[in-house]
mmCIF file of C-alpha atoms in Angstrom:
data_model
loop_
_atom_site.group_PDB
_atom_site.id
_atom_site.type_symbol
_atom_site.label_atom_id
_atom_site.label_comp_id
_atom_site.label_asym_id
_atom_site.label_seq_id
_atom_site.Cartn_x
_atom_site.Cartn_y
_atom_site.Cartn_z
ATOM 1 C CA MET A 1 86.324 124.182 72.806
ATOM 2 C CA GLU A 2 83.403 122.027 71.709
ATOM 3 C CA LEU A 3 83.078 118.437 70.536
ATOM 4 C CA THR A 4 79.397 118.217 69.721
ATOM 5 C CA SER A 5 79.211 116.574 66.294
ATOM 6 C CA GLN A 6 80.151 113.139 64.974
ATOM 7 C CA GLN A 7 82.731 114.768 62.710
ATOM 8 C CA ALA A 8 84.395 116.481 65.665
ATOM 9 C CA LEU A 9 84.335 113.317 67.773
ATOM 10 C CA ARG A 10 85.906 111.238 64.988
ATOM 11 C CA ALA A 11 88.682 113.803 64.541
ATOM 12 C CA ILE A 12 90.221 113.043 67.948
ATOM 13 C CA ARG A 13 90.210 109.229 67.720
ATOM 14 C CA SER A 14 93.918 109.056 66.885
ATOM 15 C CA LEU A 15 95.622 111.291 69.424
ATOM 16 C CA PRO A 16 99.367 110.518 69.633
ATOM 17 C CA PHE A 17 99.235 109.396 73.281
ATOM 18 C CA CYS A 18 97.329 106.897 75.419
ATOM 19 C CA TYR A 19 94.789 108.868 77.409
ATOM 20 C CA LEU A 20 94.912 106.294 80.235
ATOM 21 C CA CYS A 21 98.655 106.312 81.022
ATOM 22 C CA GLY A 22 99.517 109.566 79.264
ATOM 23 C CA GLU A 23 102.502 108.098 77.429
ATOM 24 C CA PRO A 24 103.033 108.664 73.675
ATOM 25 C CA PHE A 25 102.638 105.705 71.348
ATOM 26 C CA LYS A 26 105.811 104.116 70.060
ATOM 27 C CA GLU A 27 106.339 101.975 67.006
ATOM 28 C CA GLY A 28 105.289 98.412 67.721
ATOM 29 C CA ASP A 29 102.881 99.275 70.586
ATOM 30 C CA ALA A 30 99.739 97.147 70.702
ATOM 31 C CA VAL A 31 96.951 99.720 70.538
ATOM 32 C CA ASP A 32 93.199 99.743 71.026
ATOM 33 C CA HIS A 33 90.308 102.212 71.151
ATOM 34 C CA ASP A 34 88.247 102.830 74.273
ATOM 35 C CA HIS A 35 84.674 104.109 74.422
ATOM 36 C CA VAL A 36 84.502 106.932 76.972
ATOM 37 C CA PRO A 37 82.198 106.137 78.782
ATOM 38 C CA PRO A 38 81.764 102.422 77.878
ATOM 39 C CA LYS A 39 79.191 101.690 75.194
ATOM 40 C CA SER A 40 77.364 99.212 77.461
ATOM 41 C CA ILE A 41 75.864 102.201 79.308
ATOM 42 C CA PHE A 42 73.931 103.369 76.274
ATOM 43 C CA ALA A 43 70.963 102.049 74.326
ATOM 44 C CA ARG A 44 71.937 100.884 70.838
ATOM 45 C CA ALA A 45 70.248 103.888 69.231
ATOM 46 C CA ASP A 46 72.459 106.192 71.336
ATOM 47 C CA ARG A 47 75.848 104.648 70.558
ATOM 48 C CA GLN A 48 77.476 107.625 68.864
ATOM 49 C CA PRO A 49 80.503 107.631 71.130
ATOM 50 C CA LEU A 50 83.619 109.435 72.098
ATOM 51 C CA LYS A 51 86.407 106.931 71.308
ATOM 52 C CA LEU A 52 90.037 107.448 72.277
ATOM 53 C CA LYS A 53 93.175 105.552 71.358
ATOM 54 C CA THR A 54 94.871 103.555 74.136
ATOM 55 C CA HIS A 55 97.535 100.992 74.752
ATOM 56 C CA LYS A 56 95.810 97.630 74.605
ATOM 57 C CA VAL A 57 97.149 96.592 78.009
ATOM 58 C CA CYS A 58 95.968 99.866 79.603
ATOM 59 C CA ASN A 59 92.468 99.420 78.231
ATOM 60 C CA GLU A 60 92.178 95.793 79.309
ATOM 61 C CA ARG A 61 92.865 96.694 82.940
ATOM 62 C CA HIS A 62 89.503 98.459 83.136
ATOM 63 C CA SER A 63 87.263 96.111 81.168
ATOM 64 C CA LEU A 64 85.571 94.571 84.234
ATOM 65 C CA ASP A 65 84.847 97.949 85.853
ATOM 66 C CA ASP A 66 83.415 99.142 82.529
ATOM 67 C CA GLU A 67 81.087 96.157 82.483
ATOM 68 C CA LYS A 68 79.976 96.825 86.057
ATOM 69 C CA VAL A 69 79.262 100.516 85.606
ATOM 70 C CA GLY A 70 77.498 99.744 82.338
ATOM 71 C CA GLN A 71 75.136 97.396 84.163
ATOM 72 C CA MET A 72 74.546 99.877 86.973
ATOM 73 C CA ILE A 73 73.598 102.821 84.749
ATOM 74 C CA SER A 74 71.747 100.815 82.092
ATOM 75 C CA GLY A 75 69.635 99.423 84.940
ATOM 76 C CA SER A 76 68.009 102.855 85.168
ATOM 77 C CA ARG A 77 66.615 102.147 81.689
ATOM 78 C CA GLY A 78 65.251 98.803 82.857
ATOM 79 C CA TYR A 79 67.977 96.703 81.244
ATOM 80 C CA TYR A 80 69.588 93.866 83.220
ATOM 81 C CA PRO A 81 71.540 90.827 81.978
ATOM 82 C CA GLU A 82 69.197 87.873 81.699
ATOM 83 C CA LYS A 83 71.681 85.275 82.929
ATOM 84 C CA GLU A 84 72.739 85.319 86.566
ATOM 85 C CA GLU A 85 76.374 84.630 85.666
ATOM 86 C CA ASP A 86 76.448 87.751 83.495
ATOM 87 C CA ARG A 87 75.479 90.028 86.373
ATOM 88 C CA LYS A 88 78.698 91.523 87.679
ATOM 89 C CA LEU A 89 77.412 93.788 90.447
ATOM 90 C CA HIS A 90 77.375 92.663 94.076
ATOM 91 C CA VAL A 91 74.625 94.260 96.135
ATOM 92 C CA ALA A 92 74.409 94.339 99.937
ATOM 93 C CA HIS A 93 71.149 95.122 101.727
ATOM 94 C CA LEU A 94 71.600 97.960 104.237
ATOM 95 C CA GLY A 95 68.154 97.823 105.746
ATOM 96 C CA ILE A 96 64.560 98.241 104.674
ATOM 97 C CA GLY A 97 64.479 99.836 101.237
ATOM 98 C CA PHE A 98 68.248 100.304 100.951
ATOM 99 C CA GLY A 99 70.912 98.429 99.029
ATOM 100 C CA ALA A 100 74.457 99.177 97.992
ATOM 101 C CA VAL A 101 76.794 98.091 95.215
ATOM 102 C CA THR A 102 79.862 96.781 97.040
ATOM 103 C CA ASN A 103 82.294 95.842 94.263
ATOM 104 C CA LEU A 104 82.599 99.026 92.212
ATOM 105 C CA ASN A 105 84.497 102.244 92.955
ATOM 106 C CA VAL A 106 82.264 104.673 91.073
ATOM 107 C CA ASP A 107 84.464 107.686 91.786
ATOM 108 C CA ALA A 108 87.521 105.982 90.275
ATOM 109 C CA VAL A 109 85.589 105.097 87.121
ATOM 110 C CA LEU A 110 84.340 108.662 86.691
ATOM 111 C CA TRP A 111 87.833 110.090 87.162
ATOM 112 C CA ARG A 112 89.005 107.879 84.310
ATOM 113 C CA TRP A 113 86.290 109.390 82.103
ATOM 114 C CA ILE A 114 87.300 112.907 83.174
ATOM 115 C CA THR A 115 90.851 112.056 82.083
ATOM 116 C CA GLY A 116 89.477 111.087 78.681
ATOM 117 C CA PHE A 117 87.351 114.220 78.358
ATOM 118 C CA HIS A 118 90.389 116.383 79.138
ATOM 119 C CA ALA A 119 92.477 114.571 76.527
ATOM 120 C CA ALA A 120 89.737 114.935 73.910
ATOM 121 C CA LEU A 121 89.078 118.634 74.500
ATOM 122 C CA TYR A 122 92.642 119.847 74.912
ATOM 123 C CA ARG A 123 94.665 117.259 72.940
ATOM 124 C CA GLU A 124 96.947 116.672 75.905
ATOM 125 C CA PRO A 125 97.243 113.902 78.517
ATOM 126 C CA LEU A 126 96.049 114.496 82.057
ATOM 127 C CA LYS A 127 98.563 113.124 84.564
ATOM 128 C CA ARG A 128 98.742 113.265 88.360
ATOM 129 C CA LEU A 129 95.036 113.948 88.652
ATOM 130 C CA ARG A 130 94.007 115.555 91.942
ATOM 131 C CA GLY A 131 90.536 116.816 92.628
ATOM 132 C CA SER A 132 87.098 116.434 94.155
ATOM 133 C CA ILE A 133 83.939 114.937 92.697
ATOM 134 C CA VAL A 134 80.309 114.541 93.722
ATOM 135 C CA THR A 135 78.413 111.814 91.876
ATOM 136 C CA PRO A 136 74.634 111.325 91.690
ATOM 137 C CA PHE A 137 75.047 108.141 93.744
ATOM 138 C CA PRO A 138 75.077 108.437 97.551
ATOM 139 C CA ARG A 139 78.036 106.582 99.054
ATOM 140 C CA ALA A 140 77.960 104.584 102.277
ATOM 141 C CA ASP A 141 81.120 103.632 104.166
ATOM 142 C CA ARG A 142 81.407 100.791 106.662
ATOM 143 C CA ASN A 143 81.650 102.060 110.231
ATOM 144 C CA ALA A 144 83.303 100.616 113.359
ATOM 145 C CA ASN A 145 80.114 98.785 114.352
ATOM 146 C CA GLY A 146 80.012 96.827 111.098
ATOM 147 C CA GLY A 147 77.147 98.883 109.704
ATOM 148 C CA TYR A 148 77.127 101.597 107.062
ATOM 149 C CA SER A 149 77.004 105.368 107.253
ATOM 150 C CA PHE A 150 76.300 107.672 104.339
ATOM 151 C CA ALA A 151 79.345 109.715 103.358
ATOM 152 C CA PRO A 152 78.808 113.474 103.656
ATOM 153 C CA VAL A 153 78.637 115.781 100.658
ATOM 154 C CA TYR A 154 80.502 119.072 100.911
ATOM 155 C CA GLU A 155 77.429 121.006 99.882
ATOM 156 C CA ARG A 156 78.946 124.502 99.983
ATOM 157 C CA GLN A 157 81.673 123.469 97.520
ATOM 158 C CA HIS A 158 79.212 121.541 95.348
ATOM 159 C CA ASP A 159 76.822 124.509 95.320
ATOM 160 C CA LEU A 160 79.650 126.752 94.111
ATOM 161 C CA PHE A 161 80.520 124.378 91.275
ATOM 162 C CA VAL A 162 76.862 124.164 90.205
ATOM 163 C CA GLU A 163 76.452 127.936 90.315
ATOM 164 C CA THR A 164 79.651 128.466 88.291
ATOM 165 C CA ILE A 165 78.635 126.009 85.563
ATOM 166 C CA LYS A 166 75.155 127.522 85.250
ATOM 167 C CA ALA A 167 76.488 131.082 85.084
ATOM 168 C CA GLN A 168 79.042 130.153 82.432
ATOM 169 C CA ARG A 169 76.423 128.256 80.425
ATOM 170 C CA TRP A 170 74.237 131.362 80.445
ATOM 171 C CA ARG A 171 77.186 133.240 78.915
ATOM 172 C CA ASN A 172 77.802 130.416 76.418
ATOM 173 C CA ALA A 173 81.328 130.213 77.841
ATOM 174 C CA LEU A 174 82.016 126.548 78.585
ATOM 175 C CA ASP A 175 84.154 123.860 77.004
ATOM 176 C CA ARG A 176 81.760 121.086 76.056
ATOM 177 C CA ILE A 177 81.436 117.491 74.851
ATOM 178 C CA VAL A 178 78.062 116.188 73.660
ATOM 179 C CA ALA A 179 77.942 112.569 72.494
ATOM 180 C CA ASN A 180 75.809 109.425 72.378
ATOM 181 C CA ASN A 181 72.799 111.031 70.732
ATOM 182 C CA LYS A 182 72.904 113.883 73.286
ATOM 183 C CA LYS A 183 72.528 111.465 76.186
ATOM 184 C CA LEU A 184 75.977 112.513 77.451
ATOM 185 C CA THR A 185 76.996 116.097 78.195
ATOM 186 C CA TYR A 186 80.270 117.162 79.795
ATOM 187 C CA GLU A 187 80.986 120.848 80.470
ATOM 188 C CA CYS A 188 83.874 122.626 82.148
ATOM 189 C CA VAL A 189 85.546 125.983 82.713
ATOM 190 C CA TRP A 190 88.876 127.081 84.206
ATOM 191 C CA CYS A 191 89.593 129.551 86.982
ATOM 192 C CA PRO A 192 92.617 130.408 89.151
ATOM 193 C CA THR A 193 92.785 129.094 92.701
ATOM 194 C CA ASP A 194 92.296 131.594 95.498
ATOM 195 C CA ASP A 195 96.046 132.015 96.012
ATOM 196 C CA LYS A 196 96.700 132.187 92.234
ATOM 197 C CA SER A 197 99.210 129.327 92.498
ATOM 198 C CA ALA A 198 97.360 126.914 90.200
ATOM 199 C CA TRP A 199 94.324 126.531 87.962
ATOM 200 C CA LEU A 200 91.073 124.788 88.759
ATOM 201 C CA CYS A 201 88.928 123.016 86.188
ATOM 202 C CA ILE A 202 85.305 123.040 87.361
ATOM 203 C CA PHE A 203 83.238 120.423 85.517
ATOM 204 C CA ALA A 204 79.799 118.842 85.332
ATOM 205 C CA LEU A 205 78.683 115.571 83.749
ATOM 206 C CA ASN A 206 75.227 114.275 82.877
ATOM 207 C CA ILE A 207 74.296 110.868 81.441
ATOM 208 C CA TYR A 208 70.642 109.971 80.852
ATOM 209 C CA ASP A 209 69.593 112.483 83.520
ATOM 210 C CA TRP A 210 71.234 110.180 86.057
ATOM 211 C CA LYS A 211 70.442 112.505 88.939
ATOM 212 C CA LYS A 212 67.213 110.530 89.375
ATOM 213 C CA MET A 213 69.244 107.409 90.227
ATOM 214 C CA GLY A 214 70.309 109.076 93.477
ATOM 215 C CA THR A 215 66.823 109.834 94.724
ATOM 216 C CA ILE A 216 66.476 108.097 98.096
ATOM 217 C CA PRO A 217 64.706 109.061 101.350
ATOM 218 C CA ASN A 218 66.347 111.779 103.467
ATOM 219 C CA ILE A 219 69.068 112.548 100.881
ATOM 220 C CA LEU A 220 68.507 115.148 98.188
ATOM 221 C CA ALA A 221 69.214 114.054 94.635
ATOM 222 C CA ARG A 222 72.133 115.873 93.054
ATOM 223 C CA GLY A 223 73.914 116.103 89.744
ATOM 224 C CA CYS A 224 77.540 115.244 89.080
ATOM 225 C CA ALA A 225 80.069 118.055 89.454
ATOM 226 C CA GLY A 226 83.628 118.483 90.657
ATOM 227 C CA CYS A 227 87.029 119.975 90.027
ATOM 228 C CA TYR A 228 90.658 119.099 89.417
ATOM 229 C CA THR A 229 93.795 121.202 89.658
ATOM 230 C CA LEU A 230 96.750 121.762 87.326
ATOM 231 C CA PRO A 231 99.708 124.139 87.490
ATOM 232 C CA SER A 232 98.383 125.951 84.411
ATOM 233 C CA HIS A 233 95.327 125.791 82.188
ATOM 234 C CA PRO A 234 95.481 124.344 78.643
ATOM 235 C CA PRO A 235 96.200 127.066 76.058
ATOM 236 C CA ASN A 236 92.835 126.593 74.332
ATOM 237 C CA ALA A 237 90.722 126.330 77.501
ATOM 238 C CA THR A 238 87.790 128.611 78.314
ATOM 239 C CA LEU A 239 88.458 130.780 81.369
ATOM 240 C CA VAL A 240 85.818 131.806 83.860
ATOM 241 C CA SER A 241 84.342 135.260 83.485
ATOM 242 C CA ASN A 242 84.702 137.656 86.411
ATOM 243 C CA TYR A 243 81.601 139.524 85.314
ATOM 244 C CA LYS A 244 78.954 138.918 87.966
ATOM 245 C CA VAL A 245 75.434 138.155 86.821
ATOM 246 C CA ILE A 246 72.515 136.559 88.633
ATOM 247 C CA THR A 247 71.304 133.430 86.842
ATOM 248 C CA PRO A 248 68.353 131.135 87.658
ATOM 249 C CA ASN A 249 69.383 128.391 90.067
ATOM 250 C CA ALA A 250 66.275 126.816 91.531
ATOM 251 C CA ASP A 251 68.114 123.508 92.048
ATOM 252 C CA PRO A 252 71.523 124.336 93.588
ATOM 253 C CA LEU A 253 72.570 120.659 93.604
ATOM 254 C CA ASP A 254 72.147 119.964 89.892
ATOM 255 C CA PRO A 255 74.391 121.694 87.327
ATOM 256 C CA PHE A 256 71.981 120.686 84.556
ATOM 257 C CA GLY A 257 68.793 121.603 86.427
ATOM 258 C CA ARG A 258 66.962 124.896 86.432
#
């Protein structure tokens, strides 16, 4: 499955369900369209979006988080709101050279996008989402002493996801979304869990080469990758190949690196 052209992206703008709550639209519902991810992330020249139909009330619940994440990622392009009152991110200083955004759950925002990508690719809602994700942004949690400690990354699992995506890309066997003037790429593939009781979607997401935003001392920069689990895979999904082949993987933390 691929959505890589404007024609293909426009064709899924009127799915019969709200991708956010998963419920079908009924007559009389107030509806809206949501940019996935929000358009504020992208430069004007790159606003060739994935848009999905939603209930208006569902979409409005996330408008502030969309504004925050838009400001965070667009900051990597040197864009910041001119007026102080328009700046929605709260930043705490963690020490010399370190700061942290304290009023945005990045993981939750990305999971909402993953829900949209699933709906767009497979024309079905994604409910009861359970999974694991590594973002390019190191996370620090408050500890018992009132300070902050960087949250660990499960590198062995992340390495496996990166290796799987790269091997499947080499075979040209991935489901894929490319949007926003090729500044957004989402790729995924499905495989059974070890005990064969469910199916795992392994995915990777890149926006403006955002790996570089996570480059800080003593922590290796990494790309975004993760997985979620469903009882069965969508009928039109691409399944992982069991054929073993060695592929280049000089950067085991970045699914879009070499």
